[in-house]
Protein backbone atom coordinates (compact mmCIF):
# COMPACT_ATOMS: atom_id res chain seq x y z
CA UNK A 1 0.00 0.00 0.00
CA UNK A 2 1.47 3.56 -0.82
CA UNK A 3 1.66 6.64 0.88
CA UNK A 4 -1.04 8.01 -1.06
CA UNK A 5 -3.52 5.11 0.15
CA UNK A 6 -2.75 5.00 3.57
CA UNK A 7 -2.18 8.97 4.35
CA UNK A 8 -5.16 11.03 5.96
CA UNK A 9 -7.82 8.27 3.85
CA UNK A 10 -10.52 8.73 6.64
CA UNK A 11 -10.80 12.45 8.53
CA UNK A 12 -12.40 10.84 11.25
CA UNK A 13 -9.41 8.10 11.93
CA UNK A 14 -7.41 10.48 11.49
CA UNK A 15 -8.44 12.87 14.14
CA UNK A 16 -8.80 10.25 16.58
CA UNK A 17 -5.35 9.14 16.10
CA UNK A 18 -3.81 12.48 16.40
CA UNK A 19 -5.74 13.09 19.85
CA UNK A 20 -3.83 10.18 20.88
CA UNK A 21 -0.14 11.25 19.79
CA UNK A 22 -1.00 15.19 21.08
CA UNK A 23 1.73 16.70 22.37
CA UNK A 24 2.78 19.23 24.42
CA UNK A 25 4.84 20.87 21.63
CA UNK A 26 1.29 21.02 19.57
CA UNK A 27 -0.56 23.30 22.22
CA UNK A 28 0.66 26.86 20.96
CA UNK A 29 0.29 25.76 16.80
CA UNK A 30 -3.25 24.20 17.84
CA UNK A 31 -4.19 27.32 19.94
CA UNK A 32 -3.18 30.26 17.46
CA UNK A 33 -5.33 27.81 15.22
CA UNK A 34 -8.30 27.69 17.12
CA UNK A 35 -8.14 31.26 18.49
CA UNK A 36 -7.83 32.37 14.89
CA UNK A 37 -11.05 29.56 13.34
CA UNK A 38 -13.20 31.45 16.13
CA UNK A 39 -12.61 35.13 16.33
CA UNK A 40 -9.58 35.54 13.98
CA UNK A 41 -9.99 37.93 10.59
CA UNK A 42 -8.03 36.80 7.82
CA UNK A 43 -6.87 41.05 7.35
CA UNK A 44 -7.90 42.83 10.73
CA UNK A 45 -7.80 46.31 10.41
CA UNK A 46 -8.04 46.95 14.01
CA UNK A 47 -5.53 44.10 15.29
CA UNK A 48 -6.39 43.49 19.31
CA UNK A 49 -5.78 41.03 21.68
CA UNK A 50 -6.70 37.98 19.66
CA UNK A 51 -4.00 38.69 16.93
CA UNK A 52 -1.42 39.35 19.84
CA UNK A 53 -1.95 35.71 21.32
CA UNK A 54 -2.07 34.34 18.00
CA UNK A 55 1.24 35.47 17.37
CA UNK A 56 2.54 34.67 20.59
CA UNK A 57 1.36 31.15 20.25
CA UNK A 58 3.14 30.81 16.55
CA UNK A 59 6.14 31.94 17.96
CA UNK A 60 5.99 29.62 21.26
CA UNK A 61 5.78 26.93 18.75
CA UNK A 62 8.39 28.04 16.26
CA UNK A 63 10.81 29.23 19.15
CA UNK A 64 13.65 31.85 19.23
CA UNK A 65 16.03 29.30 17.85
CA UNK A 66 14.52 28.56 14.84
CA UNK A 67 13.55 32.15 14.34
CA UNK A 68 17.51 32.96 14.36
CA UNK A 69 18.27 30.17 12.10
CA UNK A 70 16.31 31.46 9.48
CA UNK A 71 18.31 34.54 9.39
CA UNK A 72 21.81 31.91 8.68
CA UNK A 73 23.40 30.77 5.72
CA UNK A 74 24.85 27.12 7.15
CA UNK A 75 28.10 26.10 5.62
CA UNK A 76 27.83 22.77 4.29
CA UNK A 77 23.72 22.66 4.59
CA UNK A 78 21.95 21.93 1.46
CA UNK A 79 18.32 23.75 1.74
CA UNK A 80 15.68 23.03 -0.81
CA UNK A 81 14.55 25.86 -3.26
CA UNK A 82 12.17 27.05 -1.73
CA UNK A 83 13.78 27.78 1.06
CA UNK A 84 16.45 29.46 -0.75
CA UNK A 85 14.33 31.69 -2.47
CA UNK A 86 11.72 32.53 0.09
CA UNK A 87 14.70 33.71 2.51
CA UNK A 88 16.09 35.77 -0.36
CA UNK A 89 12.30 37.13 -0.67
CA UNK A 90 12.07 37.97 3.22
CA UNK A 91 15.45 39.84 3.28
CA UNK A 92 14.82 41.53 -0.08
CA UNK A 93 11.08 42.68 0.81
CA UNK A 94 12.62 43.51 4.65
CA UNK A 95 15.44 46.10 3.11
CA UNK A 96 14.62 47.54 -0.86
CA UNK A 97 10.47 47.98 -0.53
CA UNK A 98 10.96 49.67 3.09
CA UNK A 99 13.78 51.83 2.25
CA UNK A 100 11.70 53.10 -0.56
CA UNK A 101 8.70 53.51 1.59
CA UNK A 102 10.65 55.45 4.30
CA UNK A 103 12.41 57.71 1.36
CA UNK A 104 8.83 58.47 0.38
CA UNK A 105 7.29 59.41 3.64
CA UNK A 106 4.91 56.64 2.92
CA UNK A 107 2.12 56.33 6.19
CA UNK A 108 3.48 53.90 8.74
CA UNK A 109 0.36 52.25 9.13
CA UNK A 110 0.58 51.30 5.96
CA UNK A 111 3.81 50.06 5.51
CA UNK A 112 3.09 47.76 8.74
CA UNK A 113 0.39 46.76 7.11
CA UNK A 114 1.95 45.63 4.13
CA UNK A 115 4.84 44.07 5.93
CA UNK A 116 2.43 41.80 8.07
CA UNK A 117 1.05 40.73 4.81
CA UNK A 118 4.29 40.22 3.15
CA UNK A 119 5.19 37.80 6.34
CA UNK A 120 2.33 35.80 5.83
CA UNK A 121 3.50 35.34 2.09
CA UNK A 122 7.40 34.15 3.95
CA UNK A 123 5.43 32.32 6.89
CA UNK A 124 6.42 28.47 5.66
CA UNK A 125 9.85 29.74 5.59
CA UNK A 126 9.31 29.94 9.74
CA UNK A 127 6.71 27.29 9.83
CA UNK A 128 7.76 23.98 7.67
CA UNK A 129 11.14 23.34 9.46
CA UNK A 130 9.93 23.16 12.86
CA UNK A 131 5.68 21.25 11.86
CA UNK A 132 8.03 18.64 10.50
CA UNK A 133 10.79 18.34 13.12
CA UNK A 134 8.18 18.05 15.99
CA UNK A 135 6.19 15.84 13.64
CA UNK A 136 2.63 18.20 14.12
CA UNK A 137 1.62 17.89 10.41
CA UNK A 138 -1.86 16.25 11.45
CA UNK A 139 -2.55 18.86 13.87
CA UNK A 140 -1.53 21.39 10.99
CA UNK A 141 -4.19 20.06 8.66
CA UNK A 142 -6.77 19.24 11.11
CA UNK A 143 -6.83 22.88 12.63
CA UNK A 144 -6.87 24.12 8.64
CA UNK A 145 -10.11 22.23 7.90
CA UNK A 146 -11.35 23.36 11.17
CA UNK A 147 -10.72 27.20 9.96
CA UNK A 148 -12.25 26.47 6.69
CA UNK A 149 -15.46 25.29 8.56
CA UNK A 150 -15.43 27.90 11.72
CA UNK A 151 -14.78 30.59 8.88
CA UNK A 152 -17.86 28.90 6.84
CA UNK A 153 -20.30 28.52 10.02
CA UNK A 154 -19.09 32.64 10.90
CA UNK A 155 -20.29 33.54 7.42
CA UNK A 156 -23.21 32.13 8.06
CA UNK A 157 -24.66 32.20 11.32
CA UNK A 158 -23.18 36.30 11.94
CA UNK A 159 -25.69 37.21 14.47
CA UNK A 160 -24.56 33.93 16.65
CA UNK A 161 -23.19 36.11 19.65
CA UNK A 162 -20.01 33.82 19.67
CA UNK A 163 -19.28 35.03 16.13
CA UNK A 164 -20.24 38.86 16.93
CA UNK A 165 -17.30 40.92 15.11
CA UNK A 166 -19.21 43.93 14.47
CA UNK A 167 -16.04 46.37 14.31
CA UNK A 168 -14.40 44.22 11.47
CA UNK A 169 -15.38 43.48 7.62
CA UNK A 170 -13.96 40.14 7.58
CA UNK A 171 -14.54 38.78 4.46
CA UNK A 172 -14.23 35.15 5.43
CA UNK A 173 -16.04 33.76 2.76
CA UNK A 174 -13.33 34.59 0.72
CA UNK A 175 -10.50 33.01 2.88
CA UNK A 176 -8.41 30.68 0.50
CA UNK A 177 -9.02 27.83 3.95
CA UNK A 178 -12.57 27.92 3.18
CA UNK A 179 -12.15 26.92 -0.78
CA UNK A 180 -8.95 24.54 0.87
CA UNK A 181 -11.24 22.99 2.76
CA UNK A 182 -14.64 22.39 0.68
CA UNK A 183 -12.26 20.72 -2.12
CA UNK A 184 -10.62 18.48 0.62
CA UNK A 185 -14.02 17.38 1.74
CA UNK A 186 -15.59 16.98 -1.31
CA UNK A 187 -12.64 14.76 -2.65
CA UNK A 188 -12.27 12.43 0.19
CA UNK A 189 -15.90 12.36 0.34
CA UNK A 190 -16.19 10.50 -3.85
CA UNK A 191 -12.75 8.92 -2.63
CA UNK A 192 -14.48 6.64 0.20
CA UNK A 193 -17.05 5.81 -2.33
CA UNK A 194 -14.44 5.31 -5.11
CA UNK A 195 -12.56 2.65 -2.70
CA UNK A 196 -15.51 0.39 -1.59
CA UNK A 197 -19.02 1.04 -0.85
CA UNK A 198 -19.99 0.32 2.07
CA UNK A 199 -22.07 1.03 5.02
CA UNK A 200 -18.67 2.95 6.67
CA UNK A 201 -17.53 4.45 3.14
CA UNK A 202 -21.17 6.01 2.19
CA UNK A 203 -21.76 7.43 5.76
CA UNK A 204 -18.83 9.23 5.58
CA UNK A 205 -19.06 10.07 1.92
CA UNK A 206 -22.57 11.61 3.17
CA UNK A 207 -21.25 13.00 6.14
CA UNK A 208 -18.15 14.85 4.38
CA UNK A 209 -20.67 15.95 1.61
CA UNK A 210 -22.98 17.69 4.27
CA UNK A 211 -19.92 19.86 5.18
CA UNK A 212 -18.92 20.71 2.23
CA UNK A 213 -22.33 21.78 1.08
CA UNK A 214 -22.63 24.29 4.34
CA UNK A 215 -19.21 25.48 3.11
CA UNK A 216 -20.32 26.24 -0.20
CA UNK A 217 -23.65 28.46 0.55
CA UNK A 218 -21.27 30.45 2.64
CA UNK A 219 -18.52 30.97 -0.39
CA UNK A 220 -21.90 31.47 -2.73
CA UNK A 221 -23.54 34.16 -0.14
CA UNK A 222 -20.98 36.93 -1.95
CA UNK A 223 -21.19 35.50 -5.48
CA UNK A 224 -18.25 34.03 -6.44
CA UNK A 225 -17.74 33.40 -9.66
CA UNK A 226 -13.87 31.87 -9.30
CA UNK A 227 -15.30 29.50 -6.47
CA UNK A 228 -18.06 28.55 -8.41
CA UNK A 229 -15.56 27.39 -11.61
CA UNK A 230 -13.44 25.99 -9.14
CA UNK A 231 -15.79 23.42 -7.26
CA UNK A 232 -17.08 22.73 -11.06
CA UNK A 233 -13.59 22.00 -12.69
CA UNK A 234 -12.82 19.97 -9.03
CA UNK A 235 -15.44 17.29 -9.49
CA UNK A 236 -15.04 16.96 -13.30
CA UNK A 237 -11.01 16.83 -13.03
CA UNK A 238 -11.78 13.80 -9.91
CA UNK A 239 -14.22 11.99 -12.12
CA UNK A 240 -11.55 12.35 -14.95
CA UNK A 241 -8.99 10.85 -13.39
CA UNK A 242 -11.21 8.22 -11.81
CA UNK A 243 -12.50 7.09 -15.31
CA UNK A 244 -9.05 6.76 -16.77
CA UNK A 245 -7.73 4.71 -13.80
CA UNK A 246 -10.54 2.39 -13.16
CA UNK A 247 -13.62 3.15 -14.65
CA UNK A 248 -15.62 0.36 -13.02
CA UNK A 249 -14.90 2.05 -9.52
CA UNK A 250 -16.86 5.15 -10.93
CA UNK A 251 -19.73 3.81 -11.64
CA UNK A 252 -21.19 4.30 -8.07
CA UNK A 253 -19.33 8.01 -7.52
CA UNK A 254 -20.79 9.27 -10.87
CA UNK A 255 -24.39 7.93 -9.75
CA UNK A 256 -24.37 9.56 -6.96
CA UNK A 257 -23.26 13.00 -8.32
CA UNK A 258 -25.78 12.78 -11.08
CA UNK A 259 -28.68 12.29 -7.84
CA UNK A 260 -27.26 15.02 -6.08
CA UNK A 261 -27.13 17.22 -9.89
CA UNK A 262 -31.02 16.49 -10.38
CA UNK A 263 -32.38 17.26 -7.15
CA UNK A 264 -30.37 20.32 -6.66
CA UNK A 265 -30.87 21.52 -10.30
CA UNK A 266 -32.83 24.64 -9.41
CA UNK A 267 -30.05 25.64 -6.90
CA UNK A 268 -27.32 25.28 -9.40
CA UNK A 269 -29.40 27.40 -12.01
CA UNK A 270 -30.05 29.90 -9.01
CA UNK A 271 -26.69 30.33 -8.74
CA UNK A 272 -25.33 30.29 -12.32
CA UNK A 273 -28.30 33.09 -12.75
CA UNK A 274 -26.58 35.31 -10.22
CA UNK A 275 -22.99 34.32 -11.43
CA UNK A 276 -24.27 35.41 -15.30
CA UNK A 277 -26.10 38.64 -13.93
CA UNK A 278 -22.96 39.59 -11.95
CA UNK A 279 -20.58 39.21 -14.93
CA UNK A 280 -23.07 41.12 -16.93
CA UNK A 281 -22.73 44.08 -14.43
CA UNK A 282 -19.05 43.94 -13.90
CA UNK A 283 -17.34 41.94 -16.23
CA UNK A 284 -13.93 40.93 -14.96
CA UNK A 285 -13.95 43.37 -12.14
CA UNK A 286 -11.94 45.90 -13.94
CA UNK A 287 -9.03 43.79 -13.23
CA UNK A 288 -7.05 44.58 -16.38
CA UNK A 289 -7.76 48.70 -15.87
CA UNK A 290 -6.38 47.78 -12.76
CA UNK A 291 -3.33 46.53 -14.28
CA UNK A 292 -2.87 49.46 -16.14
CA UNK A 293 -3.47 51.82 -13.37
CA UNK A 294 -0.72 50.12 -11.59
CA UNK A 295 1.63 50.58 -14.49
CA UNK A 296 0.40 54.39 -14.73
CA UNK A 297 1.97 54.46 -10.77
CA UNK A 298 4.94 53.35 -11.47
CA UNK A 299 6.02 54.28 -14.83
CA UNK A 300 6.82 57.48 -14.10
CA UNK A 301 10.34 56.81 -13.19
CA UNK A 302 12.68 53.79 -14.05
CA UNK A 303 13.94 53.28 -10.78
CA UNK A 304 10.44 52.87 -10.03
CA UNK A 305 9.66 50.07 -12.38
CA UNK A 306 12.81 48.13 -10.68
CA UNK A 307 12.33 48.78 -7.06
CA UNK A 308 8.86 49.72 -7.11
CA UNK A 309 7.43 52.37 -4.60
CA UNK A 310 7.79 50.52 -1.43
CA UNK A 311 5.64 48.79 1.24
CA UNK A 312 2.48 51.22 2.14
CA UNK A 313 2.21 52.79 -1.47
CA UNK A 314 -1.17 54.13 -2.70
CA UNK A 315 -2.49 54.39 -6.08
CA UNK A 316 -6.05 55.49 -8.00
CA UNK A 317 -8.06 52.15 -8.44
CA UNK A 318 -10.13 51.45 -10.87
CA UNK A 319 -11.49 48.30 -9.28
CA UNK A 320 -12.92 50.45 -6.58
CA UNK A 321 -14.50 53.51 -8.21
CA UNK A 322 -10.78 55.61 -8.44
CA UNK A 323 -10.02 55.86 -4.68
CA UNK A 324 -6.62 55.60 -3.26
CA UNK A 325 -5.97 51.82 -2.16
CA UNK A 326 -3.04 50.16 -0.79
CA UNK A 327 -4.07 46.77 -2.28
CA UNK A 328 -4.59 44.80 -5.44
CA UNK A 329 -6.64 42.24 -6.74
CA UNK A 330 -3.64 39.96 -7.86
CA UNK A 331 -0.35 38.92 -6.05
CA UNK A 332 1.37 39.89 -9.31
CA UNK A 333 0.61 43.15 -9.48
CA UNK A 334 0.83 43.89 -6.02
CA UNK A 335 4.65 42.85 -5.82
CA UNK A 336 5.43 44.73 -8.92
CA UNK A 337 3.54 47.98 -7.51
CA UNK A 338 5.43 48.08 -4.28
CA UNK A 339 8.55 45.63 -4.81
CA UNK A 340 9.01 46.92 -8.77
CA UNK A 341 10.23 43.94 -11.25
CA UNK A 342 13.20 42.20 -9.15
CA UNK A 343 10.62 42.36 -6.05
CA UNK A 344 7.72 40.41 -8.44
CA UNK A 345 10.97 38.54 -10.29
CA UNK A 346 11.68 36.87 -6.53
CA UNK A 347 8.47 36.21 -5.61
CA UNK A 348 7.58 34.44 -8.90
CA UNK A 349 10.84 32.21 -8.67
CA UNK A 350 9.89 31.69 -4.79
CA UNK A 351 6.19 30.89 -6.28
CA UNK A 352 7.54 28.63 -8.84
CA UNK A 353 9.58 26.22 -6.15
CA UNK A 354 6.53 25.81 -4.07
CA UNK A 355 4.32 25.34 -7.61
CA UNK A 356 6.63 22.20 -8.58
CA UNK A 357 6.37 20.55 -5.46
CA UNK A 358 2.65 20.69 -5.93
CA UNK A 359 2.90 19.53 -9.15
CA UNK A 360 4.64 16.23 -7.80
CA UNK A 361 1.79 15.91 -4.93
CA UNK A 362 -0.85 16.66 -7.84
CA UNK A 363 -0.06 13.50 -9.75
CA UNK A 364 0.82 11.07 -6.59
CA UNK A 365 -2.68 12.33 -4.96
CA UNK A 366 -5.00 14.12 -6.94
CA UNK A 367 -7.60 14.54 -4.54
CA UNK A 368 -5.10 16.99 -2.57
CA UNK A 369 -4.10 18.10 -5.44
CA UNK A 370 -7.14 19.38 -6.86
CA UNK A 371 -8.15 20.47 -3.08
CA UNK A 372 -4.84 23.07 -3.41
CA UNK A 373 -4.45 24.27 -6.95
CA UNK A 374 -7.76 26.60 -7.04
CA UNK A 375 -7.01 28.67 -3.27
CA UNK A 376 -3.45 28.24 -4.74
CA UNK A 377 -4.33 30.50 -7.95
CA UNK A 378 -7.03 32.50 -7.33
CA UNK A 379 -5.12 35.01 -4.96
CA UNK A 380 -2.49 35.25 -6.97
CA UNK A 381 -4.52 36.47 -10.13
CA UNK A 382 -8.14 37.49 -8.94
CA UNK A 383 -8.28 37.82 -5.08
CA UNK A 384 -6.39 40.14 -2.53
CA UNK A 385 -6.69 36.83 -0.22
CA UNK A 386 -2.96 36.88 -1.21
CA UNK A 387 -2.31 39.08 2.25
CA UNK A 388 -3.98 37.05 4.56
CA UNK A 389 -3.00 34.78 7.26
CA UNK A 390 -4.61 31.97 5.77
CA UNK A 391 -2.24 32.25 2.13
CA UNK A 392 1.00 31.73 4.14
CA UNK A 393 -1.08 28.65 5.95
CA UNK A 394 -2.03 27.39 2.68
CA UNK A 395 1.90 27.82 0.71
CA UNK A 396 2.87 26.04 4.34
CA UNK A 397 0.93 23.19 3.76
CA UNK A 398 1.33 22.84 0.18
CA UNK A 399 5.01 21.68 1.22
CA UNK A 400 4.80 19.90 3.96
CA UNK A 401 2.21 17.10 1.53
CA UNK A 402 5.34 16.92 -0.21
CA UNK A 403 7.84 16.89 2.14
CA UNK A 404 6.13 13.91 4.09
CA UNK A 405 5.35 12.15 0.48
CA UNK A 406 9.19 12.52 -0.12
CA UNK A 407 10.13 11.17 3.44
CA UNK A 408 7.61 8.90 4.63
CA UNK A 409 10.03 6.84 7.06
CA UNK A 410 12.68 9.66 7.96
CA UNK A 411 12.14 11.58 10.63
CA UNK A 412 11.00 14.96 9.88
CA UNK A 413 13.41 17.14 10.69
CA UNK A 414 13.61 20.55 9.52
CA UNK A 415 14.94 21.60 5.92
């Protein structure tokens, strides 16, 4: 039996097992977790005392040491791409970008909060090392799925008094954990069926399906279009896959999609109604005057265009009726507005290492795979979900699939 049969197959085992190997090096990872599921904001604009003990807790877990190691350049240490690009990313984006921001009296508000978001882009530099040395990668994924349905239940039950938020616009329906974990559900959900069908397999295939489908009305409560193709192109890329491999082992998975298709036809044309009305209205979102209002910022100057101008910059968007926005809507152009062309030159090559180890975990496992690839792209090229906490959680665990795929009987030390 491989890896890929015998790795996180049922959520339920798998959470039972992990209760039973908790330890005391888990508590601050699985408490900035939970703290964050509950009354966390993926971009807070008033941070308070929940984002303090989140942060505490992260670094508890990572510790001091490991925080200083990441700022060394071992002799005779061989670190994986990634890692040599992201730290080449953090130092760049911690020196050019803020000298340029400070040269331009930029608001210090600002550039803090661009450099929080920038650190939540470097966070599996900080986080992968030390999940895999104290072997926590279960209680990683477990309290990601649990974000993606707190976040889900918050979007949806707002008036719940344990949810009340009322000073914050948290847009959690469009957390990148929310997508993460809808696709991971749905997947293992046609993958228990796929396997055998049984009694167990279909009460958990019915079970996983439920969540997923409370997941979804809270990603379709703000319309979104890129979630909608994403869930779409998820199930027909599974059933794709499943066909080619064994098609006999389908037969019961595609039944059971084409029951839930017909009795939740209306819904679907509901919501492909609203998706067709809202592209009618706004098109793409002015996403590509967007792009060119970026380029109007910083083309007025060469060094501009190769250092950008700098963590906290403001320009005229078009996406949001001409007012002055520190954000936008794409990773891309985001880096190139305040990091120029070698700022969005790093990040793509730091981008690209992560990418091709998720290429490897997409072919060994393509229920994960297919879980990761749409929160993967969508900030990057439609969504400023790019800043948030839950990106950097996302990149984190991208790698670690990998890592453990890689290294299945080594111990997991860090990279």
């Amino acid at each position: 039996m491989s890896v890929t049969d015998n790795f996180y197959i049922n959520p339920l085992e798998e959470l039972s097992g992990w209760l039973c190997s908790f330890k005391i090096s888990h508590l601050c990872l699985f408490l900035a977790l939970i703290l964050y599921a509950l009354w966390g904001s993926p971009t807070p604009n008033q941070p308070g005392i929940v984002e303090l003990i989140i942060a505490l807790s992260l670094i508890g877990f990572i510790g001091f040491s490991a925080l200083y190691k990441v700022c060394l350049i071992s002799k005779g240490t061989v670190s994986p791409a990634w890692m040599v690009a992201g730290k080449f990313l953090l130092f760049y984006g911690l020196i050019v970008p803020l000298i340029v921001a400070l040269s331009r009296d930029v608001s210090i508000t600002h550039i803090i909060r661009d450099l929080v978001g920038f650190f939540f882009l470097c966070l599996p530099i900080f986080l992968v090392p030390v999940i895999l040395k104290n072997q926590a990668d279960k209680v990683f994924l477990i309290g990601l799925l649990f974000i993606g349905a707190l976040f889900s239940m918050r979007v949806l039950w707002s008036s719940f008094e344990l949810f009340k938020q009322d000073q914050e616009l948290l847009y959690l329906a469009n957390s990148p954990l929310v997508l993460f974990s809808t696709l991971f559900f749905i997947g293992y959900a046609f993958k228990a069926l796929y396997k055998q069908v049984t009694i167990h397999s279909f009460t958990l295939f019915i079970g996983l399906i439920l969540i997923s489908a409370i997941m979804s009305l809270a990603m379709f409560a703000d319309i979104q279009r890129a979630t909608f193709g994403a869930l779409v192109l998820t199930t027909l890329s599974l059933a794709a896959i499943g066909l080619f491999h064994a098609p006999l082992r389908m037969i019961m998975p595609i039944l059971v999609i084409f029951v839930i298709g017909f009795f939740l036809w209306p819904y679907w044309l509901e919501i492909s109604g609203d998706m067709a009305q809202k592209t009618a209205q706004v098109g793409v979102n002015m996403r590509f005057h967007e792009l060119q209002a970026v380029w109007d910022a910083v083309n007025v100057q060469p060094l501009n265009i190769l250092f950008g101008l700098g963590w906290g910059a403001q320009y005229a968007s078009p996406a949001v009726g001409g007012l002055d926005v520190t954000f936008t809507h794409s990773l891309l152009t985001y880096m190139f507005l305040k990091t120029g062309v070698i700022g969005l030159g790093v990040t793509l090559v730091y981008l690209f290492f992560v990418f091709e180890k998720f290429v490897r975990l997409y072919l060994i496992d393509p229920v994960k795979g297919n879980a990761l690839i749409w929160p993967f792209i969508i900030p990057i090229i439609l969504y400023a979900s790019y800043k948030s906490f839950d990106f950097g959680l996302l990149l984190t665990l991208m790698i670690i699939f990998v890592e453990i795929r890689n290294n299945p009987n080594e111990e997991r030390s860090a990279s």
